Coordinates of C-alpha atoms in Angstrom, one line a residue:
M11 CA -26.2 90.4 28.2
A12 CA -24.8 93.6 29.8
V13 CA -21.6 94.9 28.6
V14 CA -19.3 97.9 28.4
E15 CA -16.6 99.2 26.5
S16 CA -13.5 99.8 28.4
R17 CA -10.1 101.3 27.4
E18 CA -7.0 99.8 29.3
W19 CA -3.3 100.5 29.3
Y20 CA -0.9 97.3 28.7
L21 CA 2.3 96.4 28.8
A22 CA 3.5 95.6 25.1
S23 CA 7.2 95.5 25.7
Y24 CA 9.9 96.0 28.4
A25 CA 11.6 99.5 28.6
P26 CA 14.8 98.6 30.0
E27 CA 15.6 101.9 30.7
G28 CA 12.3 102.5 32.8
V29 CA 11.4 105.3 30.6
P30 CA 8.1 104.1 28.8
T31 CA 7.2 105.3 25.1
S32 CA 4.1 104.4 23.0
D33 CA 6.2 101.5 21.9
H34 CA 6.0 99.9 25.2
L35 CA 2.7 100.9 26.8
K36 CA -0.3 100.7 24.4
L37 CA -4.0 101.6 24.9
R38 CA -6.4 99.1 23.9
T39 CA -10.3 99.0 23.8
V40 CA -11.8 95.6 25.5
T41 CA -15.5 94.4 25.9
L42 CA -16.4 93.4 29.5
S43 CA -19.6 91.4 30.1
L44 CA -21.0 92.6 33.5
D45 CA -23.1 89.5 34.1
S46 CA -20.2 86.8 33.5
I47 CA -17.8 88.1 36.6
P48 CA -16.7 85.4 38.8
E49 CA -18.2 85.2 42.3
R50 CA -16.6 87.4 45.0
H51 CA -15.7 89.8 42.2
V52 CA -16.5 93.3 41.5
V53 CA -16.9 95.5 38.3
L54 CA -15.4 98.7 39.2
E55 CA -15.8 102.0 37.1
T56 CA -12.3 103.6 37.6
L57 CA -12.7 107.4 39.2
F58 CA -8.9 108.1 39.9
I59 CA -5.7 106.4 39.5
S60 CA -2.3 107.1 41.6
V61 CA 0.6 107.7 39.3
E62 CA 3.5 106.4 41.4
P63 CA 7.5 106.7 40.4
Y64 CA 7.9 102.8 41.3
L65 CA 5.6 101.7 38.3
R66 CA 9.0 102.4 36.4
S67 CA 10.8 99.8 37.8
R68 CA 8.1 97.5 37.1
I69 CA 8.2 97.7 33.4
T70 CA 12.0 97.3 33.0
G71 CA 12.0 93.2 32.4
R72 CA 14.9 93.2 35.2
E73 CA 14.1 91.8 38.9
D74 CA 17.2 93.1 41.0
G75 CA 15.6 93.5 44.2
L76 CA 13.4 96.3 43.2
Y77 CA 10.1 96.7 44.6
T78 CA 7.2 94.3 43.4
P79 CA 7.5 91.8 40.7
Q80 CA 7.5 92.9 36.9
F81 CA 4.4 93.3 35.0
N82 CA 3.9 90.5 32.6
L83 CA 3.9 91.2 28.7
N84 CA 0.1 92.2 27.5
E85 CA -0.9 92.3 31.1
V86 CA -2.9 95.6 32.1
L87 CA -1.0 97.7 34.4
S88 CA -2.6 98.3 38.0
T89 CA -2.1 100.7 41.1
F90 CA -3.8 102.3 43.7
G91 CA -7.2 103.5 42.5
V92 CA -10.8 104.9 43.7
G93 CA -13.6 103.1 41.9
R94 CA -17.2 102.9 41.8
V95 CA -18.7 99.5 42.2
I96 CA -21.4 99.0 39.0
R97 CA -21.7 95.1 39.2
S98 CA -20.9 93.0 42.4
K99 CA -21.1 89.3 43.1
D100 CA -20.3 89.6 46.8
S101 CA -22.8 90.5 49.5
D102 CA -20.5 93.1 51.2
Y103 CA -20.4 95.5 48.3
V104 CA -23.5 96.8 46.0
E105 CA -24.0 98.9 43.3
G106 CA -22.9 102.6 43.8
D107 CA -20.4 101.6 46.5
I108 CA -17.1 103.8 46.4
V109 CA -14.3 101.9 47.0
V110 CA -10.2 101.8 47.3
S111 CA -7.9 99.1 46.1
P112 CA -4.1 99.0 45.7
F113 CA -4.9 96.7 42.2
T114 CA -7.3 98.9 40.3
P115 CA -6.4 98.5 36.7
F116 CA -5.3 101.4 34.5
A117 CA -8.6 101.1 32.9
E118 CA -11.9 102.8 32.6
Y119 CA -13.6 99.7 33.8
G120 CA -12.0 96.7 35.6
V121 CA -12.9 93.5 37.2
V122 CA -11.4 93.4 40.8
P123 CA -11.5 90.5 43.3
S124 CA -13.5 91.6 46.3
H125 CA -10.7 90.9 48.7
L126 CA -8.4 93.4 47.1
L127 CA -10.4 96.0 48.1
T128 CA -9.2 97.5 51.3
R129 CA -12.1 99.6 52.2
K130 CA -15.5 101.4 51.5
V131 CA -15.3 105.4 51.2
D132 CA -18.0 107.8 52.4
P133 CA -18.2 110.3 49.6
N134 CA -19.9 113.1 51.8
D135 CA -17.0 113.1 54.6
G136 CA -15.6 116.4 52.9
I137 CA -12.3 114.6 51.9
P138 CA -11.6 114.7 48.3
L139 CA -11.6 111.4 46.5
P140 CA -8.0 111.7 45.6
E141 CA -6.9 111.9 49.0
Y142 CA -8.0 108.4 49.5
I143 CA -5.1 107.0 47.0
R144 CA -2.5 108.7 49.0
V145 CA -0.2 106.0 48.7
P146 CA 2.6 108.7 49.2
G147 CA 0.7 110.0 52.2
F148 CA 1.0 106.2 53.6
A149 CA 4.5 105.7 52.7
A150 CA 5.3 109.3 54.5
W151 CA 3.2 108.2 57.6
V152 CA 5.2 104.6 57.7
G153 CA 8.4 106.4 57.3
I154 CA 7.9 109.1 60.0
E155 CA 5.4 107.6 62.4
V156 CA 6.3 104.2 62.4
I157 CA 10.0 103.8 61.2
A158 CA 11.5 107.0 62.5
D159 CA 9.3 108.1 65.1
P160 CA 11.1 111.3 66.0
K161 CA 11.1 113.5 69.4
P162 CA 10.2 116.7 69.3
G163 CA 13.0 119.1 68.3
S164 CA 14.7 116.2 66.1
N165 CA 16.4 117.6 63.0
V166 CA 14.5 116.3 60.0
F167 CA 16.1 116.2 56.6
I168 CA 13.5 114.9 53.9
S169 CA 14.8 114.6 49.9
A170 CA 12.4 115.1 46.9
A171 CA 10.4 117.0 49.5
A172 CA 7.8 118.6 47.0
G173 CA 7.0 115.3 45.6
A174 CA 3.9 113.3 46.6
V175 CA 5.8 111.3 49.8
G176 CA 7.9 114.7 50.7
M177 CA 4.8 117.0 50.8
Y178 CA 3.2 114.5 53.8
A179 CA 6.4 113.8 55.5
G180 CA 7.5 117.3 56.2
Q181 CA 3.8 118.2 57.6
L182 CA 3.5 115.1 59.7
A183 CA 7.2 115.8 61.1
K184 CA 6.1 119.1 61.9
L185 CA 3.0 117.8 63.6
R186 CA 5.6 116.1 65.8
G187 CA 7.4 119.2 66.9
C188 CA 10.4 118.8 64.6
R189 CA 12.6 121.1 62.8
V190 CA 12.4 120.1 59.2
I191 CA 14.5 121.2 56.0
G192 CA 13.6 119.5 52.5
S193 CA 15.9 119.5 49.1
T194 CA 13.9 120.0 46.2
G195 CA 14.6 120.8 42.4
S196 CA 13.3 124.4 41.8
D197 CA 13.1 127.8 43.6
E198 CA 9.3 127.4 43.2
K199 CA 9.2 124.3 45.2
V200 CA 11.2 125.7 47.6
R201 CA 8.8 128.5 48.1
L202 CA 5.9 126.0 48.2
L203 CA 7.7 124.0 51.2
K204 CA 8.3 126.8 53.1
E205 CA 5.0 128.6 52.9
E206 CA 2.4 126.2 51.9
F207 CA 3.8 122.8 53.7
G208 CA 5.4 124.4 56.8
Y209 CA 8.7 123.1 56.2
D210 CA 11.6 125.3 58.3
D211 CA 13.6 125.7 55.3
A212 CA 14.5 124.1 52.1
F213 CA 17.3 124.5 49.4
N214 CA 17.0 123.8 45.5
Y215 CA 19.6 121.0 44.9
H216 CA 20.0 122.3 41.2
T217 CA 21.7 125.4 42.6
E218 CA 23.3 124.4 45.8
T219 CA 25.1 121.4 44.0
D220 CA 27.5 121.1 46.9
F221 CA 25.3 118.8 49.0
D222 CA 27.7 118.3 51.8
A223 CA 28.2 122.5 52.2
A224 CA 24.5 122.5 51.9
L225 CA 23.9 120.2 54.7
S226 CA 26.5 122.0 56.9
N227 CA 24.6 125.2 56.4
Y228 CA 21.2 123.9 57.0
F229 CA 22.1 121.2 59.9
P230 CA 24.8 122.9 62.0
N231 CA 23.7 120.5 64.7
G232 CA 23.6 117.4 62.4
I233 CA 20.5 115.0 61.3
D234 CA 18.6 112.9 63.6
V235 CA 16.0 111.5 61.0
Y236 CA 16.5 111.4 57.1
L237 CA 13.8 110.0 54.8
D238 CA 15.5 108.8 51.9
N239 CA 13.6 109.3 48.6
V240 CA 16.7 109.9 46.1
G241 CA 19.5 107.6 47.2
G242 CA 23.1 108.1 45.4
K243 CA 25.2 111.2 46.1
M244 CA 22.4 112.7 48.5
L245 CA 22.3 109.8 51.0
E246 CA 26.2 109.8 50.7
A247 CA 26.3 113.5 51.9
V248 CA 23.7 113.0 54.6
L249 CA 26.1 110.1 56.1
N250 CA 28.6 112.7 56.9
H251 CA 26.1 114.9 58.9
V252 CA 24.1 112.3 60.6
N253 CA 23.8 112.5 64.7
K254 CA 24.2 109.4 67.0
Y255 CA 21.4 106.8 66.6
A256 CA 20.1 108.5 63.4
K257 CA 17.0 107.0 61.8
I258 CA 17.1 106.4 58.0
P259 CA 13.8 105.1 56.6
L260 CA 14.5 104.2 53.0
C261 CA 11.6 105.2 51.1
G262 CA 12.8 105.0 47.5
M263 CA 15.8 105.7 45.5
I264 CA 14.7 107.8 42.4
S265 CA 18.2 108.9 41.4
G266 CA 18.8 104.8 40.3
Y267 CA 15.4 103.8 39.1
N268 CA 16.5 104.0 35.4
K269 CA 19.6 102.1 35.6
V270 CA 20.9 99.0 36.1
W271 CA 22.6 98.3 39.6
T272 CA 26.1 98.5 38.2
E273 CA 25.4 101.8 37.2
R274 CA 24.1 103.4 39.9
E275 CA 26.1 105.8 42.2
G276 CA 27.9 104.1 44.9
V277 CA 27.6 105.0 48.5
R278 CA 31.3 105.3 49.9
N279 CA 30.8 106.2 53.6
L280 CA 28.7 103.4 55.1
L281 CA 31.2 103.0 57.4
N282 CA 29.6 105.9 59.0
L283 CA 26.5 103.7 59.8
I284 CA 28.6 101.9 62.5
G285 CA 30.5 105.0 64.2
K286 CA 27.1 106.7 64.3
E287 CA 25.0 103.4 65.4
V288 CA 22.5 104.4 62.5
N289 CA 19.6 102.4 61.9
M290 CA 18.7 102.3 58.1
Q291 CA 15.6 100.5 57.1
G292 CA 14.1 99.9 53.7
F293 CA 10.2 99.6 53.4
M294 CA 7.5 98.7 51.3
V295 CA 4.0 100.0 52.1
G296 CA 2.3 96.7 51.3
S297 CA 4.3 95.1 54.5
Y298 CA 2.4 97.8 56.7
L299 CA -1.0 97.5 55.3
H300 CA -2.5 95.9 58.8
R301 CA -1.7 99.4 60.0
F302 CA -3.3 101.3 57.3
G303 CA -6.5 101.9 59.4
D304 CA -4.3 103.6 61.9
F305 CA -3.0 105.9 58.9
A306 CA -6.3 106.4 57.8
K307 CA -7.8 107.6 61.0
D308 CA -4.6 110.1 61.4
M309 CA -4.7 111.6 57.9
E310 CA -8.6 112.1 57.8
S311 CA -8.5 113.8 61.2
H312 CA -5.6 115.8 59.9
L313 CA -7.2 116.7 56.9
K314 CA -10.5 117.6 58.3
Q315 CA -8.6 119.9 60.7
G316 CA -6.7 121.3 58.2
K317 CA -3.3 120.6 59.9
I318 CA -2.4 118.6 56.4
G319 CA -2.3 120.1 53.1
S320 CA -1.5 118.7 49.7
K321 CA -0.9 119.5 45.9
L322 CA -2.6 117.2 43.3
K323 CA -1.7 116.8 39.7
I324 CA -4.9 115.6 37.8
F325 CA -5.1 114.4 34.3
H326 CA -8.4 113.9 32.7
G327 CA -9.1 110.9 30.6
I328 CA -7.1 107.4 30.7
E329 CA -5.5 108.6 27.2
T330 CA -3.2 110.9 29.0
F331 CA -1.5 108.6 31.4
L332 CA 1.5 108.4 29.2
E333 CA 2.0 112.1 29.5
S334 CA 31.2 115.7 57.8
L335 CA 33.0 112.6 57.7
G336 CA 31.3 110.4 60.3
S337 CA 34.1 108.4 62.2
L338 CA 34.2 104.8 63.6
F339 CA 36.5 105.3 66.4
T340 CA 37.3 108.5 68.6
S341 CA 40.9 109.2 67.9
S342 CA 43.5 108.7 70.3
N343 CA 44.9 111.9 71.2
V344 CA 48.9 112.5 70.3
G345 CA 50.9 112.2 73.4
K346 CA 48.5 110.2 75.5
V347 CA 48.7 106.4 76.3
I348 CA 46.6 104.1 74.3
I349 CA 43.7 101.9 76.2
A350 CA 42.3 98.8 75.4
F351 CA 40.0 96.1 77.1
G352 CA 42.2 94.3 79.4
V353 CA 42.5 91.8 82.3
G354 CA 44.4 93.0 85.3
R355 CA 45.6 91.7 88.6
V356 CA 45.0 94.4 91.5
I357 CA 48.6 95.1 93.5
K358 CA 47.1 98.2 95.6
S359 CA 43.5 99.6 95.9
N360 CA 42.0 102.4 97.6
D361 CA 38.2 101.0 97.0
T362 CA 37.0 98.4 99.7
N363 CA 35.2 96.8 96.9
Y364 CA 38.8 95.4 95.7
S365 CA 41.7 94.0 97.2
E366 CA 45.0 93.1 96.1
G367 CA 45.5 90.0 93.9
D368 CA 41.9 90.4 92.7
I369 CA 41.7 89.9 89.0
V370 CA 39.7 92.3 87.2
I371 CA 37.9 93.2 83.5
S372 CA 38.4 97.1 82.6
P373 CA 37.3 98.8 79.3
V374 CA 40.0 101.3 79.6
T375 CA 43.0 99.4 80.4
P376 CA 46.1 101.3 79.3
L377 CA 48.8 99.3 77.0
A378 CA 51.4 99.3 79.8
E379 CA 52.8 97.0 82.2
Y380 CA 51.5 98.8 85.3
C381 CA 48.7 101.8 85.6
V382 CA 46.2 103.6 87.5
V383 CA 42.5 102.7 87.1
S384 CA 39.6 104.4 88.2
S385 CA 37.8 101.7 90.3
Q386 CA 34.5 102.8 88.5
S387 CA 35.8 101.6 85.0
I388 CA 36.3 98.3 86.4
A389 CA 33.8 96.2 84.5
R390 CA 33.7 92.8 86.7
K391 CA 35.9 90.7 89.0
I392 CA 36.8 87.3 87.6
H393 CA 37.0 83.8 89.5
P394 CA 40.2 82.4 88.7
N395 CA 38.6 79.1 89.2
S396 CA 35.4 79.6 86.8
G397 CA 36.9 77.0 84.4
I398 CA 37.7 79.7 81.8
S399 CA 41.2 81.0 81.0
T400 CA 42.1 84.5 81.4
P401 CA 42.8 85.1 77.9
E402 CA 39.2 83.8 77.3
Y403 CA 38.0 86.6 79.2
I404 CA 39.9 89.1 76.9
S405 CA 38.5 87.4 74.0
L406 CA 35.1 87.0 75.0
L407 CA 34.6 89.9 77.3
G408 CA 37.5 92.0 76.1
K409 CA 37.1 95.2 74.2
F410 CA 39.6 96.2 71.4
L411 CA 40.4 100.1 70.9
S412 CA 37.6 101.0 73.4
V413 CA 35.0 100.0 70.9
W414 CA 35.6 96.5 70.0
V415 CA 34.6 93.3 71.8
P416 CA 34.7 90.1 69.2
G417 CA 32.5 87.8 71.5
F418 CA 30.2 90.8 72.7
A419 CA 30.2 92.2 69.3
A420 CA 29.1 88.8 67.7
W421 CA 26.4 88.1 70.6
V422 CA 25.0 91.7 70.2
G423 CA 25.0 91.2 66.0
I424 CA 23.5 87.7 66.1
E425 CA 21.6 87.6 69.4
V426 CA 20.2 91.0 69.7
I427 CA 20.0 92.7 66.1
A428 CA 19.4 90.1 64.0
D429 CA 17.5 87.2 66.3
P430 CA 17.5 84.7 63.3
K431 CA 14.8 82.0 63.2
P432 CA 16.0 78.5 63.1
G433 CA 16.7 77.6 59.5
S434 CA 17.5 80.9 58.4
N435 CA 20.3 81.5 56.0
V436 CA 23.3 83.5 57.6
F437 CA 26.3 84.9 55.9
I438 CA 29.5 86.1 57.8
S439 CA 32.3 87.6 56.4
A440 CA 35.8 87.7 57.9
T441 CA 34.5 84.4 59.5
A442 CA 38.0 83.4 61.0
G443 CA 38.4 86.8 62.8
G444 CA 37.6 87.6 66.1
V445 CA 34.1 88.2 65.9
G446 CA 33.4 85.7 62.9
M447 CA 34.5 82.7 64.8
Y448 CA 31.9 83.1 67.6
A449 CA 29.1 84.8 65.3
G450 CA 29.0 81.7 63.3
Q451 CA 28.9 79.4 66.3
L452 CA 26.4 81.4 67.9
A453 CA 24.2 81.2 64.5
K454 CA 24.6 77.5 64.5
L455 CA 23.3 77.1 68.4
K456 CA 20.1 79.1 66.8
G457 CA 19.7 76.2 64.5
C458 CA 20.5 78.1 61.4
R459 CA 22.6 77.4 58.1
V460 CA 25.6 79.5 58.4
I461 CA 28.3 80.1 55.3
G462 CA 31.5 82.2 55.9
S463 CA 34.1 83.9 54.1
T464 CA 37.7 84.0 54.7
G465 CA 41.2 84.8 53.2
S466 CA 42.8 81.5 53.1
D467 CA 42.1 77.5 52.5
E468 CA 43.5 77.0 56.1
K469 CA 40.8 79.3 57.5
V470 CA 38.0 77.6 55.4
R471 CA 39.1 74.2 57.0
L472 CA 39.5 76.0 60.5
I473 CA 35.9 77.4 60.5
K474 CA 34.3 74.1 58.8
G475 CA 36.4 71.7 61.2
E476 CA 36.6 73.5 64.6
F477 CA 33.8 76.2 64.5
G478 CA 30.8 74.1 62.8
Y479 CA 30.1 76.3 60.0
D480 CA 27.9 74.8 57.3
D481 CA 30.6 75.7 54.5
A482 CA 32.7 78.4 53.7
F483 CA 34.9 80.0 50.8
N484 CA 38.2 81.4 50.3
Y485 CA 37.4 85.2 48.9
H486 CA 41.1 85.1 47.3
K487 CA 40.2 82.3 45.2
E488 CA 36.4 82.8 44.4
K489 CA 36.8 86.5 43.5
D490 CA 33.3 86.7 41.6
F491 CA 31.5 87.4 44.8
D492 CA 28.3 87.4 43.1
A493 CA 29.0 84.1 41.8
A494 CA 30.1 82.6 45.1
L495 CA 27.0 83.8 46.7
S496 CA 24.5 82.4 44.1
K497 CA 26.5 78.9 44.5
Y498 CA 26.4 79.3 48.4
F499 CA 22.8 80.7 49.1
P500 CA 20.7 79.4 46.2
N501 CA 18.0 80.4 48.5
G502 CA 19.2 83.7 49.4
I503 CA 20.3 85.5 52.7
D504 CA 18.4 86.2 55.4
V505 CA 21.2 87.6 57.9
Y506 CA 24.4 89.0 57.1
L507 CA 27.1 90.0 59.6
D508 CA 29.1 92.4 57.7
N509 CA 32.8 92.9 59.1
V510 CA 34.4 93.6 55.5
G511 CA 31.8 96.3 53.5
G512 CA 32.8 97.4 50.2
R513 CA 32.6 94.8 47.4
M514 CA 31.5 92.2 49.7
L515 CA 28.4 94.4 51.1
E516 CA 27.6 95.1 47.6
A517 CA 27.4 91.8 46.3
V518 CA 25.3 90.7 49.4
L519 CA 22.5 93.0 48.6
N520 CA 22.1 91.1 45.3
H521 CA 21.4 87.9 47.3
V522 CA 19.3 89.0 50.1
N523 CA 15.8 87.8 51.2
K524 CA 12.7 89.8 51.9
H525 CA 13.0 91.6 55.2
A526 CA 16.6 90.4 55.4
K527 CA 18.7 92.1 58.2
I528 CA 22.2 93.2 58.1
P529 CA 24.0 94.0 61.3
L530 CA 26.9 96.4 60.4
C531 CA 29.8 95.1 62.9
G532 CA 32.6 96.7 60.8
M533 CA 33.9 97.4 57.6
I534 CA 37.8 96.4 57.6
S535 CA 38.1 96.9 53.9
E536 CA 37.6 100.7 54.0
Y537 CA 39.3 101.3 57.5
N538 CA 42.6 102.9 55.7
K539 CA 41.0 105.2 53.2
V540 CA 39.5 108.6 53.5
W541 CA 35.8 108.2 52.9
T542 CA 36.3 109.5 49.1
E543 CA 38.4 106.8 48.2
R544 CA 36.2 103.8 49.6
E545 CA 34.4 101.5 47.3
G546 CA 30.9 102.7 46.8
V547 CA 28.1 100.5 47.4
R548 CA 25.8 100.8 44.2
N549 CA 22.9 98.8 44.8
L550 CA 21.3 100.0 47.7
L551 CA 17.9 100.5 46.3
N552 CA 17.6 96.6 46.9
L553 CA 17.2 97.7 50.6
V554 CA 14.2 99.1 49.5
G555 CA 12.5 96.3 47.5
K556 CA 13.6 94.1 50.1
E557 CA 12.7 95.7 53.0
V558 CA 16.0 94.9 54.5
H559 CA 17.0 96.3 58.1
V560 CA 20.5 97.5 58.2
Q561 CA 22.0 98.7 61.5
G562 CA 25.3 99.9 62.6
F563 CA 25.9 99.2 66.1
M564 CA 28.9 100.2 68.8
L565 CA 28.9 98.1 71.8
G566 CA 28.8 100.9 74.2
S567 CA 25.4 101.3 73.3
Y568 CA 24.7 97.5 74.9
M569 CA 26.4 97.7 77.9
D570 CA 23.0 97.1 79.7
R571 CA 23.0 93.8 78.2
F572 CA 26.6 92.9 79.2
G573 CA 25.5 90.7 81.8
D574 CA 23.3 88.8 79.8
F575 CA 26.0 88.5 77.3
A576 CA 28.1 87.2 80.2
K577 CA 25.9 84.6 81.3
D578 CA 25.2 83.0 77.9
M579 CA 28.8 82.7 76.6
E580 CA 30.5 81.5 80.0
G581 CA 27.8 78.8 79.9
H582 CA 28.5 77.7 76.1
L583 CA 32.2 78.0 77.4
K584 CA 32.0 75.6 80.5
Q585 CA 29.6 73.1 78.3
G586 CA 32.0 73.3 75.3
K587 CA 29.3 74.6 72.8
I588 CA 31.7 77.4 71.9
G589 CA 35.4 77.3 70.7
S590 CA 37.8 79.8 69.7
K591 CA 41.4 80.6 68.5
L592 CA 43.8 83.2 70.3
K593 CA 46.8 84.3 68.7
I594 CA 48.9 85.6 71.9
F595 CA 51.7 88.0 71.7
H596 CA 54.0 88.1 74.7
G597 CA 55.1 91.6 76.2
I598 CA 54.0 95.1 76.0
D599 CA 56.5 95.8 73.3
K600 CA 54.8 93.6 70.7
F601 CA 51.9 96.0 70.5
L602 CA 52.6 97.4 67.1
E603 CA 53.3 94.1 65.4
S604 CA 50.0 92.7 67.0
L605 CA 48.2 95.8 65.9
G606 CA 49.4 95.1 62.4
S607 CA 48.5 91.6 62.2
L608 CA 44.5 92.5 62.5
F609 CA 44.7 94.1 59.0
T610 CA 46.4 90.9 57.0
S611 CA 44.7 87.8 56.3
C612 CA 47.2 85.9 58.0
N613 CA 45.6 86.6 61.3
I614 CA 43.5 83.7 62.5
G615 CA 41.4 84.4 65.8
K616 CA 41.4 86.7 68.6
V617 CA 44.6 88.9 69.1
V618 CA 45.9 89.3 72.6
I619 CA 48.8 90.8 74.3
Q620 CA 50.1 88.9 77.4
V621 CA 51.8 91.6 79.2
K622 CA 52.5 89.4 82.7
E623 CA 52.5 86.2 83.7

């Protein structure tokens, strides 16, 4: 019987801090029989293995939303590798084939199911074999080419830029005609990025420790794309410099790998995601393996043409393995009248499209009893006999402080961004407010299970009894949000419409399911604080492991969908499928009182000022 002796690395005990020693990872010698392998398996002689940072998160014994599951004790570690087939029980592979597998054991020889081999390699194609296990290259390609998809001239920032992902990401962005800046940990690496990988500039984060100042210097026109490999303070600084509609692919957060989530640095300015409508998405390359062929084709072409370079650090022998404030609202100018979304009656018109007596909606209605408005700013006429009351148009179609429409915000968040499937578990915070009361009903109409959080037992009864929520909890009583979410979402959260931010968002990130969606509608817990005093969210690393899609949104960017929204919501109202609560203040002099009510837990539903009968 043919046998081989193989040395292999296995997990002897968990390393809670993520830093393994010889007590955690051990080397042993085993004997493999080449003749007794199962059908549709091969024996690989390992040629190259990729050493990845994420491996540290698989040996801690903790599963808190990070990447793939933990290795089992006594299990051989595995990762992307290139090997030579020395025995095969699959007709698609013969002895001598060079193959790539994402499940290559950290061993000199290993038995691998043939369905886990991703491709064969031609050793004579001119590409060094280590290039074929460029998981970092694939991560960079997914982040830049698929998720960010930057336009020529975009300002791209890449952290950990001299690392395995960063060295490819910057070059891919340059090939797309972008301006690319990187951060790295030494002056030598700065030189490498600029001279060998073509970065436009780079800085050493050990010497330029004021990240906000550094980004102001290197990105005077703001950041369009940030490929995040670091998280923590660097991500927080970036959020002060992102441009409108910036994209942030979350590839990794290496600053938090060795910490339990409660000890990680919290990011305090997530509110900027809403104001700038930033699209932030965690991703794992395993979910994009259907694009691996496209990636391989692109990268092999770039490599052969010399458009992409790389640096490889190779250890020989398996025993060496161990070795600016972004604002949510545009400020009102001092001395100028405050505007809001309103419904008015035309009493004089110089536009033939509007006559005296017409009832109209405008998103720029001054908070005044009478006003002059450009007819171009009128969104639509209202038929007074439509069967929907005038205040309902303010609630459903109205806009608060120029950017806030409860009904429209709920519709965009649920229907457009989240688009949950029937049976999805949906969580909505501030559920008795103007947005929440509609959002839950829309999710219920899509066949979802909907849970809400609100500020009183009366509101809990309201949203369950009148708005059809499956359940709800009073966050003043159930102050342990993590425990509450464990109770109400035993199967995890698929969609979270965030109106609160802070501790509630942080708790949700411990309960999100794979590919969850989080439309960021508002963060009312943070509005009255400067960003440095806001509660930092410490577990953003979960966004990567669960590939969560987080998207801030502002309604002005969805006005092309306003007609669809109006049609949907008017239909729901007429058919009695949607209910609402209005809090009406009478008289223009009640504005200050009405505004203050929004920021207290006594408020229920949409706040409206009725100026005239």
